Coordinates of C-alpha atoms and ligand atoms in Angstrom, one line a residue:
X1 CA 146.9 75.6 -131.6
X2 CA 150.5 76.2 -132.3
X3 CA 151.1 78.5 -135.4
X4 CA 154.2 77.9 -137.6
X5 CA 156.2 80.9 -138.2
X6 CA 155.5 82.6 -141.6
X7 CA 159.3 82.9 -142.3
X8 CA 159.1 84.8 -145.6
X9 CA 156.7 87.4 -144.3
X10 CA 158.6 87.8 -140.9
X11 CA 161.9 88.1 -142.6
X12 CA 160.6 90.7 -144.9
X13 CA 158.5 92.7 -142.3
X14 CA 161.5 92.9 -139.9
X15 CA 164.1 94.3 -142.3
X16 CA 162.4 95.7 -145.4
X17 CA 162.1 99.2 -144.0
X18 CA 165.5 99.0 -142.4
X19 CA 167.8 98.2 -145.5
X20 CA 169.1 100.7 -148.1
X21 CA 167.8 98.5 -151.0
X22 CA 164.7 96.4 -150.5
X23 CA 164.8 93.9 -153.4
X24 CA 162.6 91.5 -151.7
X25 CA 159.5 93.3 -152.7
X26 CA 157.4 91.1 -155.0
X27 CA 155.1 93.7 -156.5
X28 CA 155.5 96.7 -158.7
X29 CA 156.5 100.0 -157.0
X30 CA 153.2 101.6 -155.5
X31 CA 151.2 104.3 -157.1
X32 CA 150.0 107.3 -155.4
X33 CA 146.4 108.3 -155.4
X34 CA 147.3 111.5 -157.1
X35 CA 148.5 109.5 -160.0
X36 CA 145.4 107.5 -160.4
X37 CA 142.5 109.7 -159.5
X38 CA 141.3 112.7 -161.4
X39 CA 141.2 116.1 -159.4
X40 CA 137.5 115.8 -159.0
X41 CA 137.8 112.3 -157.5
X42 CA 140.5 113.4 -155.2
X43 CA 138.1 116.2 -153.8
X44 CA 135.4 113.7 -153.7
X45 CA 137.4 111.3 -151.6
X46 CA 138.3 114.0 -149.1
X47 CA 134.6 114.7 -148.7
X48 CA 133.5 111.0 -148.3
X49 CA 132.0 110.0 -145.0
X50 CA 133.9 107.1 -143.6
X51 CA 131.2 104.8 -142.8
X52 CA 131.6 101.0 -142.7
X53 CA 130.3 100.2 -146.1
X54 CA 129.3 96.8 -147.0
X55 CA 130.8 93.8 -145.1
X56 CA 131.2 91.8 -148.3
X57 CA 132.2 94.7 -150.5
X58 CA 130.2 97.4 -152.2
X59 CA 127.9 96.0 -154.9
X60 CA 129.7 98.3 -157.4
X61 CA 133.1 96.7 -156.7
X62 CA 131.9 93.3 -156.4
X63 CA 130.3 93.7 -159.9
X64 CA 133.4 95.2 -161.5
X65 CA 135.6 92.1 -160.1
X66 CA 133.0 89.8 -161.3
X67 CA 133.3 91.1 -164.8
X68 CA 137.0 90.4 -164.7
X69 CA 136.3 86.7 -165.0
X70 CA 133.6 86.6 -167.5
X71 CA 129.8 86.7 -168.2
X72 CA 129.0 83.6 -166.1
X73 CA 130.0 85.6 -162.8
X74 CA 127.9 88.1 -161.0
X75 CA 128.5 90.1 -157.8
X76 CA 127.1 87.0 -155.8
X77 CA 130.2 85.2 -156.7
X78 CA 132.5 87.8 -155.2
X79 CA 133.7 88.6 -151.6
X80 CA 135.8 91.6 -151.0
X81 CA 138.7 90.8 -148.6
X82 CA 141.5 92.4 -146.8
X83 CA 144.2 91.5 -149.4
X84 CA 144.5 88.2 -151.1
X85 CA 146.1 87.0 -147.8
X86 CA 142.7 87.2 -146.1
X87 CA 141.0 85.5 -149.0
X88 CA 143.6 82.5 -148.8
X89 CA 143.1 82.4 -145.0
X90 CA 139.3 82.2 -145.5
X91 CA 139.6 79.4 -148.1
X92 CA 141.7 77.3 -145.7
X93 CA 139.4 78.1 -142.7
X94 CA 136.1 77.3 -144.5
X95 CA 136.9 74.2 -146.4
X96 CA 139.7 72.2 -144.4
X97 CA 139.7 70.3 -141.2
X98 CA 142.3 68.8 -139.1
X99 CA 143.3 65.4 -140.6
X100 CA 142.4 66.5 -144.2
X101 CA 145.1 66.5 -146.8
X102 CA 146.0 69.1 -149.5
X103 CA 148.3 69.1 -152.5
X104 CA 150.5 72.2 -152.6
X105 CA 152.6 73.7 -155.4
X106 CA 156.2 74.4 -154.4
X107 CA 158.1 76.6 -154.6
X108 CA 155.6 79.0 -153.4
X109 CA 154.5 82.0 -151.1
X110 CA 154.0 79.4 -148.3
X111 CA 151.0 81.3 -146.6
X112 CA 148.7 78.3 -147.2
X113 CA 151.3 75.7 -146.5
X114 CA 152.1 77.2 -142.9
X115 CA 148.5 78.0 -142.1
X116 CA 147.2 74.6 -143.2
X117 CA 149.9 72.7 -141.2
X118 CA 149.1 75.0 -138.2
X119 CA 145.4 73.8 -138.4
X120 CA 146.6 70.1 -138.4
X121 CA 146.1 69.6 -142.2
X122 CA 148.7 67.4 -144.0
X123 CA 150.3 69.3 -146.7
X124 CA 151.7 67.1 -149.6
X125 CA 154.2 69.1 -151.6
X126 CA 154.1 68.8 -155.4
X127 CA 157.1 70.6 -156.9
X128 CA 157.0 72.6 -160.1
X129 CA 160.3 71.6 -161.8
X130 CA 162.8 73.9 -163.3
X131 CA 163.7 71.5 -166.0
X132 CA 160.0 71.5 -166.9
X133 CA 160.1 75.2 -167.1
X134 CA 158.7 75.5 -163.6
X135 CA 155.5 73.5 -164.6
X136 CA 154.0 70.6 -162.8
X137 CA 154.2 67.0 -164.2
X138 CA 150.3 66.2 -164.3
X139 CA 151.3 62.4 -163.8
X140 CA 152.9 63.2 -160.5
X141 CA 149.7 65.2 -159.4
X142 CA 147.6 62.2 -160.4
X143 CA 149.7 59.8 -158.4
X144 CA 149.6 62.1 -155.3
X145 CA 145.8 62.4 -154.9
X146 CA 144.3 60.1 -152.4
X147 CA 140.9 59.8 -150.7
X148 CA 141.9 62.3 -148.0
X149 CA 142.9 65.0 -150.6
X150 CA 140.5 67.9 -150.0
X151 CA 142.3 70.5 -152.0
X152 CA 144.8 71.3 -154.8
X153 CA 146.3 74.7 -154.0
X154 CA 148.0 76.6 -156.9
X155 CA 149.8 79.8 -157.2
X156 CA 149.5 81.0 -160.9
X157 CA 151.5 83.0 -161.9
X158 CA 153.8 81.6 -159.5
X159 CA 155.6 83.3 -156.7
X160 CA 158.8 83.0 -156.8
X161 CA 159.4 81.8 -160.3
X162 CA 157.1 83.9 -162.2
X163 CA 156.1 81.0 -164.3
X164 CA 152.6 80.6 -165.8
X165 CA 151.0 77.2 -166.0
X166 CA 150.4 76.0 -169.5
X167 CA 146.8 75.7 -170.8
X168 CA 147.4 72.0 -171.4
X169 CA 148.5 71.3 -167.7
X170 CA 145.6 73.5 -166.4
X171 CA 143.2 71.3 -168.3
X172 CA 144.6 68.3 -166.7
X173 CA 144.6 69.7 -163.3
X174 CA 140.9 70.7 -163.8
X175 CA 139.9 67.2 -164.9
X176 CA 141.7 65.6 -161.9
X177 CA 140.0 68.0 -159.4
X178 CA 136.6 67.2 -161.0
X179 CA 137.1 63.5 -161.0
X180 CA 138.4 63.3 -157.5
X181 CA 135.9 66.0 -156.2
X182 CA 138.7 68.2 -154.7
X183 CA 138.6 71.8 -154.2
X184 CA 140.7 73.8 -156.5
X185 CA 142.3 76.9 -154.9
X186 CA 144.1 79.2 -157.2
X187 CA 146.0 82.2 -155.8
X188 CA 146.1 84.5 -158.9
X189 CA 147.4 87.7 -157.4
X190 CA 150.0 88.1 -159.9
X191 CA 147.6 87.8 -162.8
X192 CA 147.9 91.1 -164.9
X193 CA 151.6 91.2 -164.5
X194 CA 152.4 89.1 -167.5
X195 CA 155.4 90.3 -169.4
X196 CA 153.8 89.8 -172.8
X197 CA 150.9 91.8 -171.7
X198 CA 148.4 89.0 -172.3
X199 CA 146.5 88.2 -169.2
X200 CA 147.0 84.4 -168.5
X201 CA 143.9 82.1 -168.2
X202 CA 142.2 82.1 -164.9
X203 CA 140.9 79.0 -163.2
X204 CA 137.7 80.8 -162.2
X205 CA 134.7 78.8 -162.8
X206 CA 136.7 75.7 -163.9
X207 CA 134.6 73.6 -161.5
X208 CA 132.0 74.1 -159.0
X209 CA 134.6 73.9 -156.2
X210 CA 137.0 76.4 -157.7
X211 CA 138.0 79.3 -155.6
X212 CA 140.2 82.1 -157.2
X213 CA 141.8 84.6 -154.8
X214 CA 143.4 87.7 -156.0
X215 CA 143.8 91.5 -155.4
X216 CA 145.3 94.8 -156.2
X217 CA 148.7 94.5 -154.5
X218 CA 150.9 93.3 -157.2
X219 CA 150.0 93.8 -160.9
X220 CA 148.0 96.9 -160.0
X221 CA 150.7 98.4 -157.6
X222 CA 148.5 99.1 -154.8
X223 CA 149.5 97.1 -151.9
X224 CA 148.6 99.7 -149.3
X225 CA 144.9 99.5 -150.3
X226 CA 144.8 96.1 -148.8
X227 CA 142.4 95.1 -151.4
X228 CA 141.7 91.5 -152.2
X229 CA 138.8 89.2 -153.4
X230 CA 137.5 85.6 -153.7
X231 CA 135.6 84.5 -156.7
X232 CA 133.7 81.2 -156.4
X233 CA 130.3 79.6 -156.3
X234 CA 127.5 81.4 -154.5
X235 CA 127.6 78.9 -151.7
X236 CA 131.3 79.4 -151.1
X237 CA 131.1 83.1 -151.2
X238 CA 128.3 83.0 -148.5
X239 CA 130.4 80.6 -146.3
X240 CA 133.6 82.7 -146.8
X241 CA 131.6 85.9 -145.9
X242 CA 130.3 84.5 -142.7
X243 CA 133.9 83.7 -141.5
X244 CA 135.0 87.2 -142.7
X245 CA 132.6 88.6 -140.1
X246 CA 135.2 87.2 -137.5
X247 CA 138.3 88.4 -139.3
X248 CA 138.1 92.0 -140.4
X249 CA 134.3 92.7 -140.8
X250 CA 135.0 94.6 -144.0
X251 CA 137.7 96.4 -145.8
X252 CA 138.1 100.1 -145.4
X253 CA 135.5 101.9 -147.2
X254 CA 138.0 104.3 -148.8
X255 CA 139.9 101.3 -150.3
X256 CA 136.6 99.9 -151.7
X257 CA 136.0 103.4 -153.1
X258 CA 139.3 103.7 -154.8
X259 CA 139.3 100.0 -156.0
X260 CA 135.9 100.5 -157.8
X261 CA 137.5 103.3 -159.9
X262 CA 140.7 101.4 -160.6
X263 CA 138.8 98.6 -162.1
X264 CA 137.1 100.9 -164.7
X265 CA 138.2 99.4 -168.1
X266 CA 140.5 102.2 -169.3
X267 CA 142.1 103.0 -166.0
X268 CA 142.7 99.2 -165.2
X269 CA 144.3 98.9 -168.8
X270 CA 146.5 102.0 -168.2
X271 CA 147.8 100.6 -164.9
X272 CA 148.6 97.2 -166.2
X273 CA 150.4 98.7 -169.4
X274 CA 152.5 100.7 -167.0
X275 CA 153.2 97.4 -165.2
X276 CA 154.2 95.5 -168.2
X277 CA 156.5 98.3 -169.6
X278 CA 158.1 98.9 -166.2
X279 CA 158.7 95.1 -165.6
X280 CA 160.1 94.5 -169.0
X281 CA 162.5 97.3 -168.8
X282 CA 163.8 96.3 -165.4
X283 CA 164.0 92.5 -166.1
X284 CA 166.2 93.1 -169.1
X285 CA 168.4 95.2 -167.1
X286 CA 168.6 92.5 -164.2
X287 CA 169.2 89.7 -166.8
X288 CA 171.9 91.6 -168.4
X289 CA 173.5 92.3 -165.1
X290 CA 173.2 88.6 -164.2
X291 CA 175.1 87.5 -167.3
X292 CA 178.4 88.6 -165.5
X293 CA 177.9 86.4 -162.6
X294 CA 178.3 82.5 -162.8
X295 CA 177.4 82.5 -159.2
X296 CA 173.8 82.9 -160.2
X297 CA 171.8 81.3 -162.9
X298 CA 168.6 83.3 -163.9
X299 CA 165.7 82.1 -166.0
X300 CA 163.3 84.5 -167.7
X301 CA 159.9 84.6 -165.9
X302 CA 156.5 84.7 -167.7
X303 CA 154.9 87.2 -165.3
X304 CA 155.3 89.0 -161.9
X305 CA 157.9 91.4 -160.7
X306 CA 160.2 88.5 -159.4
X307 CA 162.6 86.0 -160.7
X308 CA 164.1 82.9 -158.9
X309 CA 167.9 82.5 -159.5
X310 CA 169.9 79.4 -158.7
X311 CA 172.7 80.1 -156.3
X312 CA 175.8 78.3 -157.6
X313 CA 178.0 78.8 -154.4
X314 CA 178.9 76.6 -151.5
X315 CA 176.7 78.5 -149.1
X316 CA 173.1 78.1 -148.0
X317 CA 170.7 80.6 -149.5
X318 CA 169.7 81.9 -146.1
X319 CA 173.4 82.7 -145.1
X320 CA 173.8 84.5 -148.4
X321 CA 170.8 86.5 -147.7
X322 CA 171.5 87.4 -144.3
X323 CA 175.3 88.4 -145.2
X324 CA 174.1 90.6 -148.0
X325 CA 171.5 92.2 -145.6
X326 CA 173.8 92.8 -142.8
X327 CA 177.0 94.0 -144.7
X328 CA 175.5 95.5 -147.8
X329 CA 172.2 96.6 -146.7
X330 CA 170.2 94.8 -149.5
X331 CA 167.3 92.6 -148.8
X332 CA 166.5 89.6 -151.0
X333 CA 164.5 86.4 -150.1
X334 CA 165.9 82.9 -149.6
X335 CA 164.7 80.0 -151.6
X336 CA 164.2 78.1 -148.3
X337 CA 161.4 80.5 -147.4
X338 CA 159.8 79.6 -150.6
X339 CA 160.2 75.8 -149.9
X340 CA 163.3 75.2 -152.3
X341 CA 166.9 75.5 -150.9
X342 CA 169.6 76.7 -153.2
X343 CA 167.7 79.6 -154.8
X344 CA 167.5 83.4 -154.4
X345 CA 164.4 85.5 -155.3
X346 CA 165.1 88.9 -156.8
X347 CA 162.3 91.4 -157.0
X348 CA 162.7 94.0 -159.8
X349 CA 159.4 96.0 -159.6
X350 CA 160.9 99.0 -157.8
X351 CA 162.2 102.1 -159.7
X352 CA 164.9 101.4 -162.2
X353 CA 167.6 103.5 -160.5
X354 CA 166.8 101.8 -157.2
X355 CA 167.2 98.3 -158.7
X356 CA 170.4 99.3 -160.4
X357 CA 171.9 100.7 -157.4
X358 CA 170.8 97.7 -155.3
X359 CA 172.4 95.4 -157.8
X360 CA 175.6 97.3 -157.6
X361 CA 175.8 96.3 -153.9
X362 CA 175.1 92.8 -154.8
X363 CA 177.9 93.0 -157.3
X364 CA 180.2 94.0 -154.5
X365 CA 179.2 91.1 -152.5
X366 CA 179.5 88.6 -155.2
X367 CA 183.1 89.8 -156.0
X368 CA 184.1 88.5 -152.6
X369 CA 183.5 85.1 -153.6
X370 CA 185.9 85.3 -156.7
X371 CA 188.6 87.0 -154.8
Ligands
LIG401 C1 151.2 84.4 -153.9 C2 150.8 85.5 -152.8 N1 149.5 85.4 -152.4 C3 149.1 86.3 -151.5 C4 149.9 87.4 -151.1 C5 149.3 88.4 -150.2 O1 149.1 89.5 -150.8 P1 148.0 90.7 -150.4 O2 147.4 90.2 -149.3 O3 148.8 91.9 -150.4 O4 147.1 90.7 -151.7 C6 151.2 87.5 -151.7 C7 152.1 88.7 -151.2 O5 153.3 88.6 -151.5 C8 151.7 86.5 -152.6 O6 152.9 86.7 -153.0

């Protein structure tokens, strides 16, 4: 098997710790344990024995995750994974075979795109369109589904545009998936980072063959926990769990322990409120900054710590990114790595001063084009 390069992750992992300003980060600046645990809990964690735990996640954590999605879910519908990345990997591994086809939302994070193609699966790209407010046209979806279509893969809220699928379009997607007996895979890792503070509708439970993958890396500001999950039917969860035995066995027990506390109602709310306030503040600053530059057209995202700007310059987005990285020590991500040339993704979830100083360097670069 020949794996495709995961361009986005590779470009980030090679340079994100080397540049002065990493504005390629797509989540909210990480929290410290001392900011989220009480002193008593901090003592408790230091005295916790580091045993394996439960390979599918502790019952306590699985129950807390299930409760996020409504009363029809129980811990039997949840598998704890090493980030939502592992959850996505398991969904592709367990449900798709070489020769199958999937319909894939673009622009996107492209993990599922590269992975599926590496497994010999045909990936049919269905764009969300800027002129539609970064939404799908459901008629295009209907036309694209064929007898080989096994899965419709969605990222909602979307990375990189930050758009949230309208409820009306969700209904149409669900009807089509049900009628054509396709899996619905919804990557919802940005859910909870809505700028209006209202958590968007989840696809969880939409059909018997719906899988929702999410985790604590983005809206919850805890990427270092490597905490993710899958929510689906009991039979899907059983199957994903049996593959998970071959990937990581289980998530670090300490991460499971912390995550169970994070998802307590009041603590979860406090973290998501912090996320909302921080993102609104930084986004306003970013969009105000952007008004001075006709070289970039920004649109306001609905959610997530990222926005996708159109590049109005006669230069490829990758060249733009590389030059900025190598001469101004600022890292952004190229639209090409999200499946759409001509755009640049800006991450604005880091501390305000850091974003401001990073943008100052981008200003210096952009001025070169008008000189
Ligand atoms: C849409 C999407 N899904 C999944 C992931 C993987 O995140 P994690 O494994 O940290 O939960 C990312 C990371 O950027 C992402 O943007």
